[in-house]
Amino acid sequence: MLRGKIIVVGVTGGIAAYKSAELVSRLRKAGAEVHVIMTPNACNFVGPLTMQSLSAHPVHVEMFGESKLGGIDHIELAQRAHLLVMAPASANMIAKAACGLADNLLATVLLARKGPVLLAPAMNTAMYLNPLTQANLAKLKQLGYQVLEPGVGFQACGDQGPGRMAEPPEIFAACERILSGMRRLEGKTVLVTAGGTREPIDPVRYIGNHSSGKMGYAVAGAAIEAGARVILVSGPVSLEPPPGAEVVPVGSASEMYQAVMEHFPACDVVIKAAAVADYRPEQSSEHKIKKSGGDLVLKLVQNPDILKELGKIKGDKLLVGFAAETRDLLDNAAEKLQRKNLDMLIANDVTKPGAGFGSDTNLVAILYPDGGKEILPLLGKSEVAREIISRIVALLDKKTKE
Ligand code: PMT
């Protein structure tokens, strides 16, 4: 899979730099053409000669040295590489990348890069947990950078906690996954729904739910990464849409129904991550309802089940649903999968820590109509989204062969 692929490994200053030597060696053994860029600080931890010997290419450190590639090195490297991996990614370099600084060769290459970038952060626990670092990572993820979360454990400085760089085999596997999934949805249109709907009671009040849109936006981002045209039908959320998404903002379930039905004919795949209200007030008051001194009784009527309606007319399109459950996860999800005529269903128990509404992580099971199921570990929502997209790519491949 990696044969002939050009991979730039950026090494920053941190004790985990020694592990990058193993990564470079693994990538090269797998047939990749590996170029190493080291920051001047990284050279304090590992000698460039080690990296040069393992990669079989000159190592790039200086911004203004003699060209090693016969052009302007940083632009050349940024454009030629199929993948850029920064491992370890120090807090300092993550901050530079998030701010668009370009004061060393690696930072400059990152700024000039348009293709996929994988970051493997490694740093002291307190630095990693610092809200500034977390905000920088969140910003980079939002911009499409892939982040391999650091491991938890004993650190060289004596502290314990998250901050240990992912192990080289894990980084290697992530490189394979990224390069195998690249542009696999090219030419496909994917409709993603995200966020919660709001069912108006009057002009100032509504019935809503806790959906932040993070899961759906991550799915949209992963589909864009894979080369798809993405129509993102979104309930009201406070997130920046992934660059490239065609956003269709909606408020209520009825509006979402209209938008989805309008765009459905142009789609190859629909992924419904939105939390759609099943009921709405029968009447929405034109003016703010005043306190009358007594109770207020609202009559709720059923909303259309958008996914179920799509299931009736799906033809050869691929239909992927989500299920938010609070008990009997797999049984309830399996029933929904059949009832809505889906090709895949992502089930999450929203009562589990780190899963469901609002969190940056999710814990999901993936169910198929033939009874097959996979349970994924707790992962960042971006990672979950990429796993979902890779399964969708496999299903589309299978359909093409049939
Ligand atoms: O947005 P986040 O904060 O990141 O949270 C993510 C999430 C918890 C919202 C997401 O992971 C999730 O579970 N989304 C589905 C929520 C939901 O509405 O589940 P459900 O089991 O009620 O519905 C099943 C499926 O039918 C869903 O795909 C839903 O979009 C769809 N549906 C439901 C009702 C309805 N009237 N129309 C629908 O299309």
JSON list of N, CA and C and ligand atoms in Angstrom, two decimals, residues 193 195 210-216 272-278 303-307 321-325 336 340 348 350 356-359 362 381, ligand 1:
[
{"chain": "A", "resi": 193, "resn": "THR", "atom": "N", "xyz": [-26.45, 14.70, 7.57]},
{"chain": "A", "resi": 193, "resn": "THR", "atom": "CA", "xyz": [-27.23, 15.59, 8.44]},
{"chain": "A", "resi": 193, "resn": "THR", "atom": "C", "xyz": [-26.55, 15.65, 9.80]},
{"chain": "A", "resi": 195, "resn": "GLY", "atom": "N", "xyz": [-26.38, 17.81, 13.89]},
{"chain": "A", "resi": 195, "resn": "GLY", "atom": "CA", "xyz": [-26.98, 18.72, 14.88]},
{"chain": "A", "resi": 195, "resn": "GLY", "atom": "C", "xyz": [-28.38, 18.30, 15.25]},
{"chain": "A", "resi": 210, "resn": "HIS", "atom": "N", "xyz": [-29.74, 17.74, 22.93]},
{"chain": "A", "resi": 210, "resn": "HIS", "atom": "CA", "xyz": [-28.37, 18.12, 23.29]},
{"chain": "A", "resi": 210, "resn": "HIS", "atom": "C", "xyz": [-27.35, 17.97, 22.15]},
{"chain": "A", "resi": 211, "resn": "SER", "atom": "N", "xyz": [-27.79, 17.72, 20.93]},
{"chain": "A", "resi": 211, "resn": "SER", "atom": "CA", "xyz": [-26.81, 17.49, 19.86]},
{"chain": "A", "resi": 211, "resn": "SER", "atom": "C", "xyz": [-26.00, 18.76, 19.58]},
{"chain": "A", "resi": 212, "resn": "SER", "atom": "N", "xyz": [-24.68, 18.60, 19.56]},
{"chain": "A", "resi": 212, "resn": "SER", "atom": "CA", "xyz": [-23.79, 19.74, 19.28]},
{"chain": "A", "resi": 212, "resn": "SER", "atom": "C", "xyz": [-23.44, 19.82, 17.80]},
{"chain": "A", "resi": 213, "resn": "GLY", "atom": "N", "xyz": [-23.69, 18.73, 17.08]},
{"chain": "A", "resi": 213, "resn": "GLY", "atom": "CA", "xyz": [-23.30, 18.68, 15.66]},
{"chain": "A", "resi": 213, "resn": "GLY", "atom": "C", "xyz": [-21.91, 18.13, 15.44]},
{"chain": "A", "resi": 214, "resn": "LYS", "atom": "N", "xyz": [-21.16, 17.88, 16.55]},
{"chain": "A", "resi": 214, "resn": "LYS", "atom": "CA", "xyz": [-19.75, 17.47, 16.38]},
{"chain": "A", "resi": 214, "resn": "LYS", "atom": "C", "xyz": [-19.63, 16.17, 15.58]},
{"chain": "A", "resi": 215, "resn": "MET", "atom": "N", "xyz": [-20.51, 15.20, 15.87]},
{"chain": "A", "resi": 215, "resn": "MET", "atom": "CA", "xyz": [-20.39, 13.90, 15.18]},
{"chain": "A", "resi": 215, "resn": "MET", "atom": "C", "xyz": [-20.66, 14.08, 13.68]},
{"chain": "A", "resi": 216, "resn": "GLY", "atom": "N", "xyz": [-21.75, 14.77, 13.37]},
{"chain": "A", "resi": 216, "resn": "GLY", "atom": "CA", "xyz": [-22.12, 14.94, 11.96]},
{"chain": "A", "resi": 216, "resn": "GLY", "atom": "C", "xyz": [-21.08, 15.76, 11.20]},
{"chain": "A", "resi": 272, "resn": "LYS", "atom": "N", "xyz": [-27.12, 9.93, 8.24]},
{"chain": "A", "resi": 272, "resn": "LYS", "atom": "CA", "xyz": [-27.99, 10.76, 9.09]},
{"chain": "A", "resi": 272, "resn": "LYS", "atom": "C", "xyz": [-27.52, 10.76, 10.54]},
{"chain": "A", "resi": 273, "resn": "ALA", "atom": "N", "xyz": [-26.61, 11.69, 10.83]},
{"chain": "A", "resi": 273, "resn": "ALA", "atom": "CA", "xyz": [-26.09, 11.79, 12.19]},
{"chain": "A", "resi": 273, "resn": "ALA", "atom": "C", "xyz": [-26.92, 12.75, 13.04]},
{"chain": "A", "resi": 274, "resn": "ALA", "atom": "N", "xyz": [-27.86, 13.46, 12.42]},
{"chain": "A", "resi": 274, "resn": "ALA", "atom": "CA", "xyz": [-28.63, 14.47, 13.16]},
{"chain": "A", "resi": 274, "resn": "ALA", "atom": "C", "xyz": [-29.54, 13.82, 14.18]},
{"chain": "A", "resi": 275, "resn": "ALA", "atom": "N", "xyz": [-29.78, 14.56, 15.26]},
{"chain": "A", "resi": 275, "resn": "ALA", "atom": "CA", "xyz": [-30.75, 14.14, 16.27]},
{"chain": "A", "resi": 275, "resn": "ALA", "atom": "C", "xyz": [-32.05, 14.88, 15.95]},
{"chain": "A", "resi": 276, "resn": "VAL", "atom": "N", "xyz": [-32.95, 14.15, 15.30]},
{"chain": "A", "resi": 276, "resn": "VAL", "atom": "CA", "xyz": [-34.19, 14.77, 14.81]},
{"chain": "A", "resi": 276, "resn": "VAL", "atom": "C", "xyz": [-35.29, 14.60, 15.85]},
{"chain": "A", "resi": 277, "resn": "ALA", "atom": "N", "xyz": [-35.99, 15.69, 16.12]},
{"chain": "A", "resi": 277, "resn": "ALA", "atom": "CA", "xyz": [-37.09, 15.58, 17.10]},
{"chain": "A", "resi": 277, "resn": "ALA", "atom": "C", "xyz": [-38.19, 14.71, 16.52]},
{"chain": "A", "resi": 278, "resn": "ASP", "atom": "N", "xyz": [-38.65, 13.76, 17.31]},
{"chain": "A", "resi": 278, "resn": "ASP", "atom": "CA", "xyz": [-39.74, 12.89, 16.84]},
{"chain": "A", "resi": 278, "resn": "ASP", "atom": "C", "xyz": [-41.09, 13.60, 16.92]},
{"chain": "A", "resi": 303, "resn": "ASN", "atom": "N", "xyz": [-43.42, 14.08, 14.05]},
{"chain": "A", "resi": 303, "resn": "ASN", "atom": "CA", "xyz": [-42.70, 14.58, 12.87]},
{"chain": "A", "resi": 303, "resn": "ASN", "atom": "C", "xyz": [-42.51, 13.45, 11.87]},
{"chain": "A", "resi": 304, "resn": "PRO", "atom": "N", "xyz": [-42.25, 13.79, 10.61]},
{"chain": "A", "resi": 304, "resn": "PRO", "atom": "CA", "xyz": [-41.92, 12.70, 9.67]},
{"chain": "A", "resi": 304, "resn": "PRO", "atom": "C", "xyz": [-40.62, 12.03, 10.09]},
{"chain": "A", "resi": 305, "resn": "ASP", "atom": "N", "xyz": [-40.54, 10.73, 9.93]},
{"chain": "A", "resi": 305, "resn": "ASP", "atom": "CA", "xyz": [-39.28, 10.03, 10.15]},
{"chain": "A", "resi": 305, "resn": "ASP", "atom": "C", "xyz": [-38.52, 10.08, 8.83]},
{"chain": "A", "resi": 306, "resn": "ILE", "atom": "N", "xyz": [-37.57, 11.00, 8.74]},
{"chain": "A", "resi": 306, "resn": "ILE", "atom": "CA", "xyz": [-36.90, 11.28, 7.46]},
{"chain": "A", "resi": 306, "resn": "ILE", "atom": "C", "xyz": [-36.20, 10.03, 6.94]},
{"chain": "A", "resi": 307, "resn": "LEU", "atom": "N", "xyz": [-35.47, 9.39, 7.86]},
{"chain": "A", "resi": 307, "resn": "LEU", "atom": "CA", "xyz": [-34.68, 8.22, 7.45]},
{"chain": "A", "resi": 307, "resn": "LEU", "atom": "C", "xyz": [-35.57, 7.09, 6.96]},
{"chain": "A", "resi": 321, "resn": "GLY", "atom": "N", "xyz": [-27.62, 5.21, 8.97]},
{"chain": "A", "resi": 321, "resn": "GLY", "atom": "CA", "xyz": [-28.28, 5.92, 10.07]},
{"chain": "A", "resi": 321, "resn": "GLY", "atom": "C", "xyz": [-27.44, 5.88, 11.33]},
{"chain": "A", "resi": 322, "resn": "PHE", "atom": "N", "xyz": [-27.82, 6.68, 12.28]},
{"chain": "A", "resi": 322, "resn": "PHE", "atom": "CA", "xyz": [-27.26, 6.63, 13.62]},
{"chain": "A", "resi": 322, "resn": "PHE", "atom": "C", "xyz": [-28.40, 6.21, 14.55]},
{"chain": "A", "resi": 323, "resn": "ALA", "atom": "N", "xyz": [-28.06, 5.66, 15.69]},
{"chain": "A", "resi": 323, "resn": "ALA", "atom": "CA", "xyz": [-29.08, 5.40, 16.70]},
{"chain": "A", "resi": 323, "resn": "ALA", "atom": "C", "xyz": [-28.55, 5.86, 18.04]},
{"chain": "A", "resi": 324, "resn": "ALA", "atom": "N", "xyz": [-29.31, 6.75, 18.66]},
{"chain": "A", "resi": 324, "resn": "ALA", "atom": "CA", "xyz": [-28.95, 7.22, 20.01]},
{"chain": "A", "resi": 324, "resn": "ALA", "atom": "C", "xyz": [-29.81, 6.44, 20.99]},
{"chain": "A", "resi": 325, "resn": "GLU", "atom": "N", "xyz": [-29.20, 5.59, 21.78]},
{"chain": "A", "resi": 325, "resn": "GLU", "atom": "CA", "xyz": [-29.95, 4.74, 22.70]},
{"chain": "A", "resi": 325, "resn": "GLU", "atom": "C", "xyz": [-29.50, 4.98, 24.14]},
{"chain": "A", "resi": 336, "resn": "LYS", "atom": "N", "xyz": [-33.96, -0.86, 14.50]},
{"chain": "A", "resi": 336, "resn": "LYS", "atom": "CA", "xyz": [-34.04, 0.38, 13.70]},
{"chain": "A", "resi": 336, "resn": "LYS", "atom": "C", "xyz": [-33.47, 0.16, 12.30]},
{"chain": "A", "resi": 340, "resn": "LYS", "atom": "N", "xyz": [-35.88, 0.75, 9.14]},
{"chain": "A", "resi": 340, "resn": "LYS", "atom": "CA", "xyz": [-35.66, 1.91, 8.25]},
{"chain": "A", "resi": 340, "resn": "LYS", "atom": "C", "xyz": [-34.97, 1.52, 6.95]},
{"chain": "A", "resi": 348, "resn": "ASN", "atom": "N", "xyz": [-24.89, 4.43, 19.22]},
{"chain": "A", "resi": 348, "resn": "ASN", "atom": "CA", "xyz": [-24.16, 4.89, 20.41]},
{"chain": "A", "resi": 348, "resn": "ASN", "atom": "C", "xyz": [-25.10, 4.92, 21.61]},
{"chain": "A", "resi": 350, "resn": "VAL", "atom": "N", "xyz": [-25.86, 6.81, 24.54]},
{"chain": "A", "resi": 350, "resn": "VAL", "atom": "CA", "xyz": [-25.53, 8.19, 24.92]},
{"chain": "A", "resi": 350, "resn": "VAL", "atom": "C", "xyz": [-25.40, 8.38, 26.43]},
{"chain": "A", "resi": 356, "resn": "GLY", "atom": "N", "xyz": [-21.71, 9.91, 22.67]},
{"chain": "A", "resi": 356, "resn": "GLY", "atom": "CA", "xyz": [-22.96, 10.61, 22.37]},
{"chain": "A", "resi": 356, "resn": "GLY", "atom": "C", "xyz": [-22.85, 12.11, 22.32]},
{"chain": "A", "resi": 357, "resn": "PHE", "atom": "N", "xyz": [-23.84, 12.77, 22.94]},
{"chain": "A", "resi": 357, "resn": "PHE", "atom": "CA", "xyz": [-24.02, 14.22, 22.80]},
{"chain": "A", "resi": 357, "resn": "PHE", "atom": "C", "xyz": [-22.86, 15.05, 23.36]},
{"chain": "A", "resi": 358, "resn": "GLY", "atom": "N", "xyz": [-22.41, 16.01, 22.58]},
{"chain": "A", "resi": 358, "resn": "GLY", "atom": "CA", "xyz": [-21.53, 17.06, 23.07]},
{"chain": "A", "resi": 358, "resn": "GLY", "atom": "C", "xyz": [-20.07, 16.69, 23.24]},
{"chain": "A", "resi": 359, "resn": "SER", "atom": "N", "xyz": [-19.76, 15.44, 23.47]},
{"chain": "A", "resi": 359, "resn": "SER", "atom": "CA", "xyz": [-18.36, 15.08, 23.76]},
{"chain": "A", "resi": 359, "resn": "SER", "atom": "C", "xyz": [-17.51, 15.13, 22.49]},
{"chain": "A", "resi": 362, "resn": "ASN", "atom": "N", "xyz": [-16.46, 9.38, 20.91]},
{"chain": "A", "resi": 362, "resn": "ASN", "atom": "CA", "xyz": [-17.68, 8.57, 20.84]},
{"chain": "A", "resi": 362, "resn": "ASN", "atom": "C", "xyz": [-17.32, 7.09, 20.93]},
{"chain": "A", "resi": 381, "resn": "LYS", "atom": "N", "xyz": [-14.14, 11.88, 17.78]},
{"chain": "A", "resi": 381, "resn": "LYS", "atom": "CA", "xyz": [-15.21, 11.83, 16.78]},
{"chain": "A", "resi": 381, "resn": "LYS", "atom": "C", "xyz": [-14.67, 11.86, 15.36]},
{"chain": "B", "resi": 1, "resn": "PMT", "atom": "O1", "xyz": [-24.09, 16.06, 17.71]},
{"chain": "B", "resi": 1, "resn": "PMT", "atom": "P1", "xyz": [-23.24, 15.45, 18.81]},
{"chain": "B", "resi": 1, "resn": "PMT", "atom": "O2", "xyz": [-23.27, 16.27, 20.08]},
{"chain": "B", "resi": 1, "resn": "PMT", "atom": "O3", "xyz": [-21.85, 15.16, 18.34]},
{"chain": "B", "resi": 1, "resn": "PMT", "atom": "O4", "xyz": [-23.90, 14.04, 19.22]},
{"chain": "B", "resi": 1, "resn": "PMT", "atom": "C1", "xyz": [-23.87, 12.97, 18.33]},
{"chain": "B", "resi": 1, "resn": "PMT", "atom": "C2", "xyz": [-25.22, 12.21, 18.32]},
{"chain": "B", "resi": 1, "resn": "PMT", "atom": "C3", "xyz": [-25.47, 11.59, 19.68]},
{"chain": "B", "resi": 1, "resn": "PMT", "atom": "C4", "xyz": [-26.39, 13.17, 17.97]},
{"chain": "B", "resi": 1, "resn": "PMT", "atom": "C5", "xyz": [-25.09, 11.13, 17.19]},
{"chain": "B", "resi": 1, "resn": "PMT", "atom": "O5", "xyz": [-24.02, 10.29, 17.50]},
{"chain": "B", "resi": 1, "resn": "PMT", "atom": "C6", "xyz": [-26.37, 10.32, 17.06]},
{"chain": "B", "resi": 1, "resn": "PMT", "atom": "O6", "xyz": [-26.60, 9.33, 17.74]},
{"chain": "B", "resi": 1, "resn": "PMT", "atom": "N1", "xyz": [-27.27, 10.75, 16.11]},
{"chain": "B", "resi": 1, "resn": "PMT", "atom": "C7", "xyz": [-28.62, 10.15, 15.95]},
{"chain": "B", "resi": 1, "resn": "PMT", "atom": "C8", "xyz": [-29.55, 10.74, 16.95]},
{"chain": "B", "resi": 1, "resn": "PMT", "atom": "C9", "xyz": [-30.96, 10.22, 16.78]},
{"chain": "B", "resi": 1, "resn": "PMT", "atom": "O7", "xyz": [-31.84, 10.97, 16.41]},
{"chain": "B", "resi": 1, "resn": "PMT", "atom": "O8", "xyz": [-31.12, 8.92, 16.99]},
{"chain": "B", "resi": 1, "resn": "PMT", "atom": "P2", "xyz": [-32.53, 8.14, 16.86]},
{"chain": "B", "resi": 1, "resn": "PMT", "atom": "O9", "xyz": [-32.22, 6.78, 17.35]},
{"chain": "B", "resi": 1, "resn": "PMT", "atom": "O10", "xyz": [-33.62, 8.90, 17.52]},
{"chain": "B", "resi": 1, "resn": "PMT", "atom": "O11", "xyz": [-32.82, 8.12, 15.31]},
{"chain": "B", "resi": 1, "resn": "PMT", "atom": "C10", "xyz": [-32.36, 7.08, 14.46]},
{"chain": "B", "resi": 1, "resn": "PMT", "atom": "C11", "xyz": [-32.01, 7.63, 13.10]},
{"chain": "B", "resi": 1, "resn": "PMT", "atom": "O12", "xyz": [-33.19, 8.12, 12.46]},
{"chain": "B", "resi": 1, "resn": "PMT", "atom": "C12", "xyz": [-31.02, 8.76, 13.09]},
{"chain": "B", "resi": 1, "resn": "PMT", "atom": "O13", "xyz": [-30.16, 8.57, 11.98]},
{"chain": "B", "resi": 1, "resn": "PMT", "atom": "C13", "xyz": [-31.89, 10.00, 12.90]},
{"chain": "B", "resi": 1, "resn": "PMT", "atom": "O14", "xyz": [-31.18, 11.02, 12.19]},
{"chain": "B", "resi": 1, "resn": "PMT", "atom": "C14", "xyz": [-33.04, 9.47, 12.08]},
{"chain": "B", "resi": 1, "resn": "PMT", "atom": "N2", "xyz": [-34.31, 10.14, 12.33]},
{"chain": "B", "resi": 1, "resn": "PMT", "atom": "C15", "xyz": [-34.88, 10.11, 13.57]},
{"chain": "B", "resi": 1, "resn": "PMT", "atom": "C16", "xyz": [-36.10, 10.70, 13.77]},
{"chain": "B", "resi": 1, "resn": "PMT", "atom": "C17", "xyz": [-36.74, 11.35, 12.69]},
{"chain": "B", "resi": 1, "resn": "PMT", "atom": "N3", "xyz": [-37.91, 11.95, 12.86]},
{"chain": "B", "resi": 1, "resn": "PMT", "atom": "N4", "xyz": [-36.16, 11.38, 11.49]},
{"chain": "B", "resi": 1, "resn": "PMT", "atom": "C18", "xyz": [-34.96, 10.77, 11.29]},
{"chain": "B", "resi": 1, "resn": "PMT", "atom": "O15", "xyz": [-34.43, 10.81, 10.18]}
]
